[in-house]
Short mmCIF file of C-alpha atoms in Angstrom, two decimals:
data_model
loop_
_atom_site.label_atom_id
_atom_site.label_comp_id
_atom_site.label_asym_id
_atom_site.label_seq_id
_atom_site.Cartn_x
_atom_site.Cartn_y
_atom_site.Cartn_z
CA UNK A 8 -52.94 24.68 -21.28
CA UNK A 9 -51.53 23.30 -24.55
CA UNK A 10 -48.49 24.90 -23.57
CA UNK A 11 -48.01 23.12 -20.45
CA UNK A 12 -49.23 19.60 -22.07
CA UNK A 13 -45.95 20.14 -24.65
CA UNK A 14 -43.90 20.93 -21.61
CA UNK A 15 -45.01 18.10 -19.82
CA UNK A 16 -44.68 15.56 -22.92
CA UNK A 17 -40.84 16.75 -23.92
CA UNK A 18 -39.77 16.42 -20.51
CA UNK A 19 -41.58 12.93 -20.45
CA UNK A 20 -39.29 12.12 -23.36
CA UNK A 21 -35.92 13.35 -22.12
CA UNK A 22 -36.16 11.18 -18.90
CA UNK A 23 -37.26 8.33 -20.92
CA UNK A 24 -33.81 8.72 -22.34
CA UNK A 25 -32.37 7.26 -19.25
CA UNK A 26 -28.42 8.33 -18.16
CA UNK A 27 -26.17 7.48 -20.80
CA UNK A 28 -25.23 3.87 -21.07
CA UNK A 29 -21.65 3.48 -19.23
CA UNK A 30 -18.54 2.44 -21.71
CA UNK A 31 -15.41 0.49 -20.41
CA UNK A 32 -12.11 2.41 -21.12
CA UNK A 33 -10.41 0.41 -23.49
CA UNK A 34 -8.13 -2.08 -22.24
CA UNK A 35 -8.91 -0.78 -18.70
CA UNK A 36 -10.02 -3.55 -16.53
CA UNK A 37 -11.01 -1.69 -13.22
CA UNK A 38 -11.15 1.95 -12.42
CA UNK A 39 -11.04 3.54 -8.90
CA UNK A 40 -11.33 7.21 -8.49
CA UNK A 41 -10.03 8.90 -5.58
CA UNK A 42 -12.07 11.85 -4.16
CA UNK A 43 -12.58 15.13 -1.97
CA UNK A 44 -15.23 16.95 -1.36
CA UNK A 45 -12.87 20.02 -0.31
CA UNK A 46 -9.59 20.95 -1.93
CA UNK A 47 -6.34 20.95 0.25
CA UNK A 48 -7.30 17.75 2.01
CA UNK A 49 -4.11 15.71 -0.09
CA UNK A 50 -6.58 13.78 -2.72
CA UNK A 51 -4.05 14.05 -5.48
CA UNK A 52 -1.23 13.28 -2.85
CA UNK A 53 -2.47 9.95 -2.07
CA UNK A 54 -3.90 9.15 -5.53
CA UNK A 55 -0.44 9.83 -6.71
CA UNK A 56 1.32 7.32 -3.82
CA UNK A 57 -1.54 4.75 -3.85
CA UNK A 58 -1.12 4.29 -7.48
CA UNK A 59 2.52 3.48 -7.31
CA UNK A 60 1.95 1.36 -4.07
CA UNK A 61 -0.53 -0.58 -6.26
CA UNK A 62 2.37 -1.47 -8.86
CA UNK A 63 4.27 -2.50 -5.81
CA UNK A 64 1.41 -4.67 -4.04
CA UNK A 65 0.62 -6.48 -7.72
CA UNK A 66 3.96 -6.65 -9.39
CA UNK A 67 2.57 -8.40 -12.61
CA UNK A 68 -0.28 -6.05 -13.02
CA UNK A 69 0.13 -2.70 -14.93
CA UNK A 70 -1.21 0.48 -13.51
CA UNK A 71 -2.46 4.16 -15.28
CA UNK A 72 -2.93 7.35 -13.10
CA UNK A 73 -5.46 9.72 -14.68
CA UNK A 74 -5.51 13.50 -13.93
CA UNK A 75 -8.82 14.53 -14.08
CA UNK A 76 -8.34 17.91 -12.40
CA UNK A 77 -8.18 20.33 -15.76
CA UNK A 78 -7.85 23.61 -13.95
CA UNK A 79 -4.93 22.42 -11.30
CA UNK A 80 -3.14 19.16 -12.25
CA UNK A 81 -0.24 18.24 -10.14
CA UNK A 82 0.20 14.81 -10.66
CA UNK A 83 3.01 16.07 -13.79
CA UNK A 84 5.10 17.65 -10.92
CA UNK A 85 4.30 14.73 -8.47
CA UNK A 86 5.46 12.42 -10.98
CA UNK A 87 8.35 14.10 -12.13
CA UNK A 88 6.98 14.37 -16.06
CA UNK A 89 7.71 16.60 -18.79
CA UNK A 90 6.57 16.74 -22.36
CA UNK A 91 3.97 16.09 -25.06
CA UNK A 92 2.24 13.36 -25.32
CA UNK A 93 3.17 11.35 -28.78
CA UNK A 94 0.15 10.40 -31.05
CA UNK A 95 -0.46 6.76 -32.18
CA UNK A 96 -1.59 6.22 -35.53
CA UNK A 97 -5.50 5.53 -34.31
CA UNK A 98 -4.41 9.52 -33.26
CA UNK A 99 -5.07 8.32 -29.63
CA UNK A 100 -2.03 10.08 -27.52
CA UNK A 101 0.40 7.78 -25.64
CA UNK A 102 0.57 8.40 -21.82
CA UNK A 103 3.96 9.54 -20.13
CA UNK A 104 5.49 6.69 -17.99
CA UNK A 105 7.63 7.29 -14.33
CA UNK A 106 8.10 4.34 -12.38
CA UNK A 107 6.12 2.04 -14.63
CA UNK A 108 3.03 3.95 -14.57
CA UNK A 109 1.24 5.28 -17.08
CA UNK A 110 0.06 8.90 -16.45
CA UNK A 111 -1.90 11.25 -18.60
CA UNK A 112 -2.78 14.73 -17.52
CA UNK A 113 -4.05 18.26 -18.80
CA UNK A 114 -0.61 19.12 -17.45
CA UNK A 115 0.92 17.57 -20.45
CA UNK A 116 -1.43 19.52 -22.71
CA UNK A 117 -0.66 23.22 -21.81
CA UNK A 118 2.75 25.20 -20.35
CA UNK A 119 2.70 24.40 -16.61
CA UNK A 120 1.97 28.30 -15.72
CA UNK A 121 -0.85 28.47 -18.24
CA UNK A 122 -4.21 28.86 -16.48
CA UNK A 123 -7.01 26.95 -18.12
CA UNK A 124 -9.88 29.71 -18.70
CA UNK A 125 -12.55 27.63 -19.67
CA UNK A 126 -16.07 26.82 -19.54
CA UNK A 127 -17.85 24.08 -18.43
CA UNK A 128 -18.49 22.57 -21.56
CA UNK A 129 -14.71 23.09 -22.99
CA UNK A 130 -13.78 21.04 -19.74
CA UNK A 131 -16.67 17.97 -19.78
CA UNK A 132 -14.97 18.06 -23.76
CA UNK A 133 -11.50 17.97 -22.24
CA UNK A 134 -12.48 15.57 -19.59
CA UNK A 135 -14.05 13.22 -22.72
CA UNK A 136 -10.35 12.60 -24.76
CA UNK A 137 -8.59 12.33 -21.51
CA UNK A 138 -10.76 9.36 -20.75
CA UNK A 139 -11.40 8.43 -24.95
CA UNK A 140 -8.72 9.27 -27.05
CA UNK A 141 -5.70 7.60 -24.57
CA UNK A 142 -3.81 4.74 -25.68
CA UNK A 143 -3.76 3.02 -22.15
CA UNK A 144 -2.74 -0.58 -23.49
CA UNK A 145 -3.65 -3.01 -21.48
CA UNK A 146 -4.35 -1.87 -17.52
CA UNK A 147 -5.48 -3.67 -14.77
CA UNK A 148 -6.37 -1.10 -12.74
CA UNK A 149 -6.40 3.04 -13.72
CA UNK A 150 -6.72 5.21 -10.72
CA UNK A 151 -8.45 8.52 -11.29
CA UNK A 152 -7.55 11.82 -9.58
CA UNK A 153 -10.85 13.23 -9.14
CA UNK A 154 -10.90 17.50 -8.78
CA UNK A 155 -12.15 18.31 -5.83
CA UNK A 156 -16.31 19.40 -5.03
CA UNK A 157 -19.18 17.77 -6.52
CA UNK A 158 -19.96 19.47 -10.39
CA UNK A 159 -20.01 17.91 -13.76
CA UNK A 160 -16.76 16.43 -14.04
CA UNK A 161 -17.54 14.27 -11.04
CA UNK A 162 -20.60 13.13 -12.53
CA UNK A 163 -19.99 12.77 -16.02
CA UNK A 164 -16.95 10.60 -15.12
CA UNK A 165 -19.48 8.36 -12.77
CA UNK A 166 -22.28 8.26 -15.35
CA UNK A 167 -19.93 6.95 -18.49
CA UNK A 168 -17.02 4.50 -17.50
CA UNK A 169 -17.91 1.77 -14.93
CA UNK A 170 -15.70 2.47 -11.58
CA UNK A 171 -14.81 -0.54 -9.62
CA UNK A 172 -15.07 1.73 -6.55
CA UNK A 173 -14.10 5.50 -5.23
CA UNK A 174 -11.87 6.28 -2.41
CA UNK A 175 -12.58 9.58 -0.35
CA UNK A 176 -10.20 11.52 1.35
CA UNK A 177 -10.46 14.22 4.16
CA UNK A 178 -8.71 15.81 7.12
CA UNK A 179 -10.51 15.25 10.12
CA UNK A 180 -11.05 19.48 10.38
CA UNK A 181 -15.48 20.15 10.76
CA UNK A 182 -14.92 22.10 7.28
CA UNK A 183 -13.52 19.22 5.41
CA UNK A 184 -15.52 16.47 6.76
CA UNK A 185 -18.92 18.56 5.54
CA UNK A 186 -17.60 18.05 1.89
CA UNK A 187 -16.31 14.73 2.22
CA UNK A 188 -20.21 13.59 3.30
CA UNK A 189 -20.90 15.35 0.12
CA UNK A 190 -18.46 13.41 -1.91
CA UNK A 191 -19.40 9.95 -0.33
CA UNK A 192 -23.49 10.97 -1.29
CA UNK A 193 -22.94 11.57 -4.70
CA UNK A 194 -21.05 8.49 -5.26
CA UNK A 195 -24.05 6.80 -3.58
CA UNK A 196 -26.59 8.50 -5.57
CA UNK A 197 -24.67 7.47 -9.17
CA UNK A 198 -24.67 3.82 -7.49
CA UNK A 199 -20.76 3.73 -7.70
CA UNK A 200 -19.22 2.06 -4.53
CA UNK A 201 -17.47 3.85 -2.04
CA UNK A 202 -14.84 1.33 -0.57
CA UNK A 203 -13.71 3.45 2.21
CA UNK A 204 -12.38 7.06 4.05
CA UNK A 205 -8.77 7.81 4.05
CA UNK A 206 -8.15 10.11 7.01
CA UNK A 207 -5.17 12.33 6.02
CA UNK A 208 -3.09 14.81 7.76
CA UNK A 209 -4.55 12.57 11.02
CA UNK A 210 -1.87 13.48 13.23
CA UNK A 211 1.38 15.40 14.05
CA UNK A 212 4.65 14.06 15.66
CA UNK A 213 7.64 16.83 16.52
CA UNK A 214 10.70 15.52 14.87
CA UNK A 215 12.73 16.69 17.92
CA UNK A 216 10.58 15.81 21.42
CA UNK A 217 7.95 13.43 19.54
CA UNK A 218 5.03 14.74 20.87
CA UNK A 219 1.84 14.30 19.18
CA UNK A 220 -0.51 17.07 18.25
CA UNK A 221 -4.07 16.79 16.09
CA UNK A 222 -3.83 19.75 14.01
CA UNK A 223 -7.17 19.44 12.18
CA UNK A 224 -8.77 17.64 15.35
CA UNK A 225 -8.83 13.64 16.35
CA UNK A 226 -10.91 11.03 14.88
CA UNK A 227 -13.34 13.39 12.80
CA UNK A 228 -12.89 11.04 9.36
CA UNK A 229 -13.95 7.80 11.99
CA UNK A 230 -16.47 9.48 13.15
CA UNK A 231 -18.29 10.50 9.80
CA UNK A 232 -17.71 7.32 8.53
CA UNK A 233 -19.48 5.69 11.24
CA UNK A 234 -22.19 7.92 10.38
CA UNK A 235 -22.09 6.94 7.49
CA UNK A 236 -21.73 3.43 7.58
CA UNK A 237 -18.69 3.21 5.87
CA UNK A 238 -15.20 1.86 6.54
CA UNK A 239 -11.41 3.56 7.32
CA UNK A 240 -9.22 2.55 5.11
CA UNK A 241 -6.35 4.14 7.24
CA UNK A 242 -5.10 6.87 8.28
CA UNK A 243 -2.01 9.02 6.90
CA UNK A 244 0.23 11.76 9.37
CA UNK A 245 0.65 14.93 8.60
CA UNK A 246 4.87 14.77 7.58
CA UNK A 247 7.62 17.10 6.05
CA UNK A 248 8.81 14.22 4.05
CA UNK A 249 5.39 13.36 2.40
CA UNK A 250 5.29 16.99 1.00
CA UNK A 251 9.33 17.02 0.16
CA UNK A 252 9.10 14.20 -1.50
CA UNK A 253 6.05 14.66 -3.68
CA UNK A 254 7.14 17.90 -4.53
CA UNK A 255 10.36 16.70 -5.76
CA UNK A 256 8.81 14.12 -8.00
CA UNK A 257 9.84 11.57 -5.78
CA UNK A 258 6.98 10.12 -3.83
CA UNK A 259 7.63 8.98 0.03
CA UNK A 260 7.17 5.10 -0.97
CA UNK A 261 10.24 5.19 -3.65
CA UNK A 262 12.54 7.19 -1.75
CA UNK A 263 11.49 6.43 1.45
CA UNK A 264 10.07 3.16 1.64
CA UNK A 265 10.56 1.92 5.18
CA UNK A 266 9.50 5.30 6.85
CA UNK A 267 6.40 5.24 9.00
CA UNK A 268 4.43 7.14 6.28
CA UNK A 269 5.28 5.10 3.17
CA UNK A 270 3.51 1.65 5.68
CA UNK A 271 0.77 4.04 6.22
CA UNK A 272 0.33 4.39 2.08
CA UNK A 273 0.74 0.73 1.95
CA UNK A 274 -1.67 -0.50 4.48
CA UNK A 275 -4.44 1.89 2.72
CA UNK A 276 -3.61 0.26 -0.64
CA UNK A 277 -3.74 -2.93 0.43
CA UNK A 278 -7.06 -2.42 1.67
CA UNK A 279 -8.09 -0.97 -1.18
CA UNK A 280 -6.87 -3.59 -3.51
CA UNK A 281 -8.77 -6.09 -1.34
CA UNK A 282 -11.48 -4.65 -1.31
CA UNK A 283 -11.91 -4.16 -4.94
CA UNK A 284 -14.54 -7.24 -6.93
CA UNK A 285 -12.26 -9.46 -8.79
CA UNK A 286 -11.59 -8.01 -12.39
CA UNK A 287 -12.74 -9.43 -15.20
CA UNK A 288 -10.22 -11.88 -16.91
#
């Protein structure tokens, strides 16, 4: 029918539209995002210590952390930050530093007990300055605390800003690991590299006998990424001191640099770094 015809022809037009053409960041070189299919795994733990590692690892770079979680950011309390953001004269809002990173996050936009009852498109709009309307200066890389799932922040982050490569993170518990394949397919599918699986939470020492117990189960994060022909980038033990200290605003590799978990952090950043195509000049 005629009707159908019309349907056919618009729809023929919006796919010859194509995805939206992808747009740098200004004065962002590289961006990796750090992922979860599943909340609870510790995604915005180790985007959090990874991004300060990275300042340590490449002393003469400079390093952003972006919160892209709108209805739970942590990173303000992880990074011991406070305020407002000030506004430039471009009105572009300057990010809060702690230990010479440069952090933005919803957190800074509402009172920290404030929910954020919103819609999806008040959050892809919220999602759009955080990434636009930031005065990042000059960063070599900008790491990008992903919420956790698959929905439209996910992919409208993918489809707009080039990412130099995403970094998932799981526990190796059955329930988690069926997310994370979800997370590692949808990076696939919007042709952004995944450079690797951080296995988190991996394994649990008693701080008085030293006996080892697997919580969440052995191996499960090798095991999928075998499947799915991907690489471990390390893995991370479950630890008192990893949760103390990010809670505190004090993050294990500052004030606990030669512990067991702050190498762990480091080894996985390393990897991560190396892993990464060279940046362009």
């Amino acid at each position: 029918s005629s009707g159908d015809e019309a349907l056919r022809d618009k729809r023929a037009r919006i796919l010859s539209r194509g995805l939206p053409k992808q747009k740098p960041i200004e004065g962002v070189k590289q961006v990796v995002v750090v992922a979860s299919g599943k909340g609870g795994v510790g995604k915005s733990t180790t985007a959090d210590i990874l991004t300060i590692t990275f300042l340590f690892l490449t002393q003469t770079k400079e390093v952003g952390l972006l919160d892209a979680d709108i209805y739970g950011p942590s990173i303000p309390k992880m990074m011991n930050l406070k305020g407002n953001p000030e506004l430039t004269p471009k009105n572009l809002m300057r990010p809060l530093k702690n230990y010479g990173i440069a952090c933005m996050s919803m957190g800074f936009l509402i009172e920290e007990t404030a929910p954020v009852v919103w819609r999806g498109l008040m959050v892809m709009s919220a999602v759009e300055k955080l990434l636009r309307q930031v005065d990042w200066g000059q960063l070599d890389y900008l790491v990008i605390d992903m919420p956790p799932g698959t929905g439209d922040v996910q992919l409208s982050v993918s489809q707009n800003i080039p990412i130099a490569g995403a970094v998932i993170v799981s526990t190796p518990q059955d329930v988690a690991l069926l997310d994370a394949r979800k997370g590692a397919e949808m990076f696939r599918k919007v042709h952004v590299p995944v450079l690797g699986l951080v296995q988190n939470m991996s394994v649990f020492q008693c701080p008085k006998c030293k006996h080892e117990t697997h919580i969440f189960g052995a191996d499960g994060v090798r095991d999928l990424a075998k499947t799915l022909g991907l690489d471990i980038l390390g893995d991370i033990p479950l630890h008192v001191n990893i949760r103390e200290t990010c809670d505190s605003g004090q993050p294990v590799v500052i004030s606990q640099p030669q512990s067991d978990a702050a190498k762990a952090y480091l080894k996985i950043a390393m990897e991560i770094v190396r892993r990464l195509p060279v940046a362009p000049a």
